[in-house]
Short mmCIF file of C-alpha atoms in Angstrom, two decimals:
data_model
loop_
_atom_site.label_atom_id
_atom_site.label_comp_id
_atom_site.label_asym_id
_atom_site.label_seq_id
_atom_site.Cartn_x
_atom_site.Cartn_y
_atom_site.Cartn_z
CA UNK A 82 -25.08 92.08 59.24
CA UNK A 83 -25.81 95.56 58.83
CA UNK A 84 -24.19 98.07 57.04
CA UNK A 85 -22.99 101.39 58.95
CA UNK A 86 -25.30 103.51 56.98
CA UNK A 87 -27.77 101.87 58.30
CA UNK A 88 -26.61 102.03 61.73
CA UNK A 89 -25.85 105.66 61.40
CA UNK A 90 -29.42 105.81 61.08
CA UNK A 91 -30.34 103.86 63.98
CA UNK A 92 -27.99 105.89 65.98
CA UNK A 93 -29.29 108.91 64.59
CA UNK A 94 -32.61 108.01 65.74
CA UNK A 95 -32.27 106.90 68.81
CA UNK A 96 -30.30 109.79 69.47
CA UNK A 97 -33.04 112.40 68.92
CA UNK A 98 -35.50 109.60 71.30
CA UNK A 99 -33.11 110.30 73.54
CA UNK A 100 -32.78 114.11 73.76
CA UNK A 101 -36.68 113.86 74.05
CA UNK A 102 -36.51 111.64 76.66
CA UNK A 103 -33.75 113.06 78.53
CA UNK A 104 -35.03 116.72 78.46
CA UNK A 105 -38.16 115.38 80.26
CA UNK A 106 -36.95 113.65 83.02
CA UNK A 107 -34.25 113.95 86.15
CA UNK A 108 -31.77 111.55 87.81
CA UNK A 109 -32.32 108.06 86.99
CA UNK A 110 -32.86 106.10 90.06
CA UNK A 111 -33.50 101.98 90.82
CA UNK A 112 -36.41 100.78 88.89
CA UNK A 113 -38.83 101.02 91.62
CA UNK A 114 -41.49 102.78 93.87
CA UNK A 115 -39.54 105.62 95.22
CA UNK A 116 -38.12 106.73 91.70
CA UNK A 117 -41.70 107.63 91.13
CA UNK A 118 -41.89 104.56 88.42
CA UNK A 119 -42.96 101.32 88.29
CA UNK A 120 -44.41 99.14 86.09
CA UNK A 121 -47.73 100.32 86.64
CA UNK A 122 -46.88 103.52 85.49
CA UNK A 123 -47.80 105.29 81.87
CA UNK A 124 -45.59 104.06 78.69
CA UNK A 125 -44.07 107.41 78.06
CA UNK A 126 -43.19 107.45 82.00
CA UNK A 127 -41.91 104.27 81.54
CA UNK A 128 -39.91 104.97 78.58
CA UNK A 129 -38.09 107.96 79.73
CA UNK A 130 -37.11 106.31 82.72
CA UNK A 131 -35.49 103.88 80.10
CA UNK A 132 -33.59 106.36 78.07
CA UNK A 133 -32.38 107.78 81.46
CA UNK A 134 -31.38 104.52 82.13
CA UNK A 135 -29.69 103.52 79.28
CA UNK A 136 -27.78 106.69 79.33
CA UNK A 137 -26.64 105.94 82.81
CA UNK A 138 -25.12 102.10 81.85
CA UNK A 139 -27.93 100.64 83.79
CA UNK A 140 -29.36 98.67 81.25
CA UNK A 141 -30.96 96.32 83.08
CA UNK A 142 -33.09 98.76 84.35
CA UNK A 143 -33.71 100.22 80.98
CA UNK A 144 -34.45 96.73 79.44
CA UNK A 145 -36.84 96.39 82.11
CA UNK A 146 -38.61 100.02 81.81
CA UNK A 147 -38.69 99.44 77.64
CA UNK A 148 -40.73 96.11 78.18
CA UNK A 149 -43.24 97.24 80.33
CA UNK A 150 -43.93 100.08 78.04
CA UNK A 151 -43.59 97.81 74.78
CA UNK A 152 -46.74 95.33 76.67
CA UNK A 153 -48.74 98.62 77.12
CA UNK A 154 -48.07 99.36 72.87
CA UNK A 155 -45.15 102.17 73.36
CA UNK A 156 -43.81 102.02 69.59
CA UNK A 157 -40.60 103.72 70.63
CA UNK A 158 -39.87 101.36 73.76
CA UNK A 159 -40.30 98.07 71.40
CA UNK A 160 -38.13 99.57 68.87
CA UNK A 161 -35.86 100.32 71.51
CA UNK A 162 -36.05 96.85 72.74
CA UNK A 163 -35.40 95.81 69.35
CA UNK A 164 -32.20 97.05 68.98
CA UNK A 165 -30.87 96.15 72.08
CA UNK A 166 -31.81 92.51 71.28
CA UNK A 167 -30.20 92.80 67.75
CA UNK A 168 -26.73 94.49 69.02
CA UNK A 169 -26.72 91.99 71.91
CA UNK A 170 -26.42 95.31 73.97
CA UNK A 171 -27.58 95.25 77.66
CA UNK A 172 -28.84 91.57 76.51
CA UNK A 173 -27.74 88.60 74.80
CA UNK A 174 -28.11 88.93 71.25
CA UNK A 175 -31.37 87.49 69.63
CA UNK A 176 -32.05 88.23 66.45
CA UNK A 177 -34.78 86.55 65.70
CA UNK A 178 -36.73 88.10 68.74
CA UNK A 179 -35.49 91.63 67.37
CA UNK A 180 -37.32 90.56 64.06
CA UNK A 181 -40.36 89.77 65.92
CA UNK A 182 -40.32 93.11 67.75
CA UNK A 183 -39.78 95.28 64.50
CA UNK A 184 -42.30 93.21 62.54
CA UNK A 185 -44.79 93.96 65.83
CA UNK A 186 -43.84 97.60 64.39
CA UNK A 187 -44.19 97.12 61.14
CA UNK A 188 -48.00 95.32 61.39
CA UNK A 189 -48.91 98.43 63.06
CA UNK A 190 -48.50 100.87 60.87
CA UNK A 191 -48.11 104.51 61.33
CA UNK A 192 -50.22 107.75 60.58
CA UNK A 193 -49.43 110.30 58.79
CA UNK A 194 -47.01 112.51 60.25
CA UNK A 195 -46.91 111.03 63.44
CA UNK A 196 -44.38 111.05 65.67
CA UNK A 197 -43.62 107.05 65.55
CA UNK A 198 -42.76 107.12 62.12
CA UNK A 199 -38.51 106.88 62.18
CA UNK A 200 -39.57 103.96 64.44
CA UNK A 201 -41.53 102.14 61.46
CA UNK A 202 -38.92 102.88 59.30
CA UNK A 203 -36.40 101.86 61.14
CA UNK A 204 -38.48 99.02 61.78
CA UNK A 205 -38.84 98.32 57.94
CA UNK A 206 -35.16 99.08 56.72
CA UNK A 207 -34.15 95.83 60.24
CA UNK A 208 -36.90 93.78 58.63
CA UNK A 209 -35.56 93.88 55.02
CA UNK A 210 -31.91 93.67 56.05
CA UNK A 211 -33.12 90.18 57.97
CA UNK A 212 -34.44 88.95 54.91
CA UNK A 213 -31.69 89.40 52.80
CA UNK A 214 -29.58 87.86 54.84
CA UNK A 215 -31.82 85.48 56.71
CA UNK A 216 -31.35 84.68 60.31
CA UNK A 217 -29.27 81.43 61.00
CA UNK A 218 -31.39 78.93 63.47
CA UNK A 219 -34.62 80.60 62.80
CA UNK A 220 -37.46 80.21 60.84
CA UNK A 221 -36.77 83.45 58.69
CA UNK A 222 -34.73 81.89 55.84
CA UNK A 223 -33.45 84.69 53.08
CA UNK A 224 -36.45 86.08 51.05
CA UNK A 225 -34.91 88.74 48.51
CA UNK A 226 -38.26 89.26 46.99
CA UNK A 227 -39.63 90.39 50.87
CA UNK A 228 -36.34 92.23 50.89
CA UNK A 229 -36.25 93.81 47.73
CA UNK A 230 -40.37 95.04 48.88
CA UNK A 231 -39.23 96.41 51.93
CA UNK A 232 -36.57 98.73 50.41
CA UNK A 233 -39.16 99.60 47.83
CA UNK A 234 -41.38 100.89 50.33
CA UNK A 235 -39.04 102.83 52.40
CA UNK A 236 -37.07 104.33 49.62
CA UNK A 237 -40.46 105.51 47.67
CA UNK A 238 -42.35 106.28 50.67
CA UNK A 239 -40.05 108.46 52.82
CA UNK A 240 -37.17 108.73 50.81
CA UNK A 241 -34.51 107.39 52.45
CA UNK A 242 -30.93 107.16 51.19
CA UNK A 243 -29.88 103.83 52.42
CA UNK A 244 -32.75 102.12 51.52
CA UNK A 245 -32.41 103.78 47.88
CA UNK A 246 -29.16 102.32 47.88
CA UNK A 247 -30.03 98.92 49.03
CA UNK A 248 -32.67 98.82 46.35
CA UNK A 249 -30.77 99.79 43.82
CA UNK A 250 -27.99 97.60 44.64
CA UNK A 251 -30.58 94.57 44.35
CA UNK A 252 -31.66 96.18 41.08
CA UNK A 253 -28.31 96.02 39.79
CA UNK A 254 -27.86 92.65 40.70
CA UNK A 255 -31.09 91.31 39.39
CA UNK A 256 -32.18 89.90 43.59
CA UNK A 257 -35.37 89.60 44.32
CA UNK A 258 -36.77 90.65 40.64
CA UNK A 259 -35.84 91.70 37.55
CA UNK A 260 -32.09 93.65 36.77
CA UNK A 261 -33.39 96.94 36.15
CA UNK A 262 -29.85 99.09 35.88
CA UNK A 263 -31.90 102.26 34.55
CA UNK A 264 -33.97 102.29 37.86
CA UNK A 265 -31.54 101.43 39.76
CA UNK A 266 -29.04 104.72 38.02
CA UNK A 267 -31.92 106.71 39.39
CA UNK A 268 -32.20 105.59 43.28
CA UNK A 269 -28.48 105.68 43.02
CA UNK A 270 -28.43 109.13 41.72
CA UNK A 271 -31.14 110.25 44.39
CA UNK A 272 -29.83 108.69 47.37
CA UNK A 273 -26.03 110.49 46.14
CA UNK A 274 -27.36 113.20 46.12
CA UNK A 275 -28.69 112.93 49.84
CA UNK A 276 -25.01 112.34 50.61
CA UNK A 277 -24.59 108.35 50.61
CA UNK A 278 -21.19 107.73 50.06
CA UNK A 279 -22.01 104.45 49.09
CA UNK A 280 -24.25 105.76 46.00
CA UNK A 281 -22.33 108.24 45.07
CA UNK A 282 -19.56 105.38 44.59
CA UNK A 283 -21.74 103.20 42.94
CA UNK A 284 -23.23 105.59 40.49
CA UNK A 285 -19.83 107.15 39.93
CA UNK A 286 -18.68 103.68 38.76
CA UNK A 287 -21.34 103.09 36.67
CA UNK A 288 -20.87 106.67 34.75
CA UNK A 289 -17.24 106.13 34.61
CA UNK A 290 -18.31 102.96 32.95
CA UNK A 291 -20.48 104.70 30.30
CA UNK A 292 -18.14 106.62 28.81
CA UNK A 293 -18.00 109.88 31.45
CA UNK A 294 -14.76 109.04 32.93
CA UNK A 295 -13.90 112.24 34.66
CA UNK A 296 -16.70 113.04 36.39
CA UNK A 297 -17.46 109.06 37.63
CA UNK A 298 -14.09 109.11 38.97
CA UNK A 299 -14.77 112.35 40.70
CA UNK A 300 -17.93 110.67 42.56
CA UNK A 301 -15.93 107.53 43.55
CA UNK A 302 -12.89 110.06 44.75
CA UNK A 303 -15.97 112.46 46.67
CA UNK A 304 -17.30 109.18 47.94
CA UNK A 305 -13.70 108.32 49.97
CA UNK A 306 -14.05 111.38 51.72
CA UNK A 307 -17.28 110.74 53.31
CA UNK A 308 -17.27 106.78 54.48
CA UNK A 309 -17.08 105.35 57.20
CA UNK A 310 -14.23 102.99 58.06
CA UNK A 311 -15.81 99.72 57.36
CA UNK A 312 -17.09 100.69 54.19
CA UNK A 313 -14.15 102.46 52.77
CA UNK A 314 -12.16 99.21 51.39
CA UNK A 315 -14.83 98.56 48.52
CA UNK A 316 -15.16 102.37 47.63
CA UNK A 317 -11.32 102.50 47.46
CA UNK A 318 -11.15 99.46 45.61
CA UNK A 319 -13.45 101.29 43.25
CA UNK A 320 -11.97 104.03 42.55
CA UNK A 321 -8.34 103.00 42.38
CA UNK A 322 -9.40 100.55 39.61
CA UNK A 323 -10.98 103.65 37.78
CA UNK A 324 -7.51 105.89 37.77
CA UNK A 325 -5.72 103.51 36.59
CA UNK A 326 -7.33 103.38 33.60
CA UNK A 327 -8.45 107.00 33.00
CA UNK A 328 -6.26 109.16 31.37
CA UNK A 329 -3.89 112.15 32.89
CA UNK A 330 -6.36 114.30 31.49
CA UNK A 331 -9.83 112.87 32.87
CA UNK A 332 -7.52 112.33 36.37
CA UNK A 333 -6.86 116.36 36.29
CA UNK A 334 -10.75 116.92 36.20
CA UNK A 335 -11.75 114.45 38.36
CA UNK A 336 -10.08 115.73 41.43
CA UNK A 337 -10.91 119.52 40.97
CA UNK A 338 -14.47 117.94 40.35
CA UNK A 339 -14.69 115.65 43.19
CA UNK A 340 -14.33 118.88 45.54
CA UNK A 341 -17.51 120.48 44.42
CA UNK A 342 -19.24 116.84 44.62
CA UNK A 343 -17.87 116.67 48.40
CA UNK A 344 -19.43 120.14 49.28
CA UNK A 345 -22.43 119.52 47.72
CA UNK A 346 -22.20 122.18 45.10
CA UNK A 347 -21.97 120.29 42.04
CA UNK A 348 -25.30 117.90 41.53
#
């Protein structure tokens, strides 16, 4: 349900949690008394002993850890939690209780600067990828405009390139309010510039579109060097549609262009 930018970040997250976590503690043991943890131990005790624990395939243990911290208000145990729910990973997937956990997030908020705030985004980027989709058997049906918020928030706020995408995509396509292809050109153009493959595809197509052939086809052809495997097909699609049209000419640029684009040298 998710794309793999946004799981990239997830992963990306969790894996800094984890360095934390991992750098503070020793050898995992059995959830219990004589590994010097238990469940009346202190959140962050509890959720570096789930970290360790996850790292070590004992997810039971971690699962356990994670919701002992979560009850005591650990932000990065319940996200933690969360995930697990919604990858059915160390649990059976539940992704309605993985929206309840990241909306738990989301009601409370973060300060300024504080160290729990990749878990409210996080949080927020899960939340509006479960409304525009909706979860099947539960009472969150698809709410774009929610959705459409969401992204709005996250991309504004903290500037974050998938959620620019997503928002802009939405934009394009009129969900969840008005089309609005000028904004949309510009959350495209800022999240491309962060390095989403998927923008930079996007807004390539849409300048190849108005008129600046070589250097939209450039974009689409820098944007097949950076994707991931599941999102390659459309961005191929993309771009193979594009040079068949463009001339010999606008080809020749493209490619010597879409080298800079990759490196980052040409904005």
């Amino acid at each position: 349900m998710v794309t793999s930018e946004f799981k990239l970040f997830k992963f990306m997250l969790m894996g800094m949690s984890m360095a934390v976590a991992l750098s503070l503690s020793g050898p995992v043991r059995a959830f219990d008394i004589k590994a010097g943890v238990s469940k009346e131990s202190g959140p962050f005790d509890l959720f570096k002993f789930g970290f360790k624990a996850y790292k070590n395939g004992q997810k039971e243990e971690a699962v356990e850890a994670y919701k002992y911290a979560a009850e005591k208000g650990h932000t990065g145990s319940r996200w933690a939690l969360a995930n697990m729910y919604a990858d059915g990973d160390g649990v059976t997937q539940d992704d309605f209780e993985a929206f309840k956990i990241y909306s738990e997030i989301a009601q409370q908020g973060v300060e300024p600067g504080s160290e729990d705030t990749g878990f409210f985004v996080n949080a927020l980027l899960s939340l509006a990828n479960y409304y525009k989709h909706g979860i099947s058997g539960s009472p969150v049906r698809i709410d774009l405009t929610q959705a459409r918020q969401l992204y709005f928030q996250v991309a504004s706020t903290f500037g974050v390139p998938e959620a620019q995408f997503q928002l802009a995509q939405m934009m394009l396509a009129g969900e969840g309010g008005n089309a609005s292809p000028q904004q949309a050109k510009k959350w495209l153009n800022q999240a491309r510039k962060s390095g989403h493959p998927g923008a930079m595809a996007v807004f390539g197509n849409i300048l190849f579109d108005e008129g600046q052939s070589a250097r939209g086809l450039a974009m689409m052809t820098a944007a097949l060097d950076r994707c991931k495997p599941k999102d390659c097909g459309w961005m191929e699609a993309l771009q193979e549609q594009a040079f068949s049209v463009a001339n010999e000419a606008d080809r020749r640029t493209a490619m010597s262009l879409s080298h800079s684009i990759a490196s980052g040298s040409d904005d």
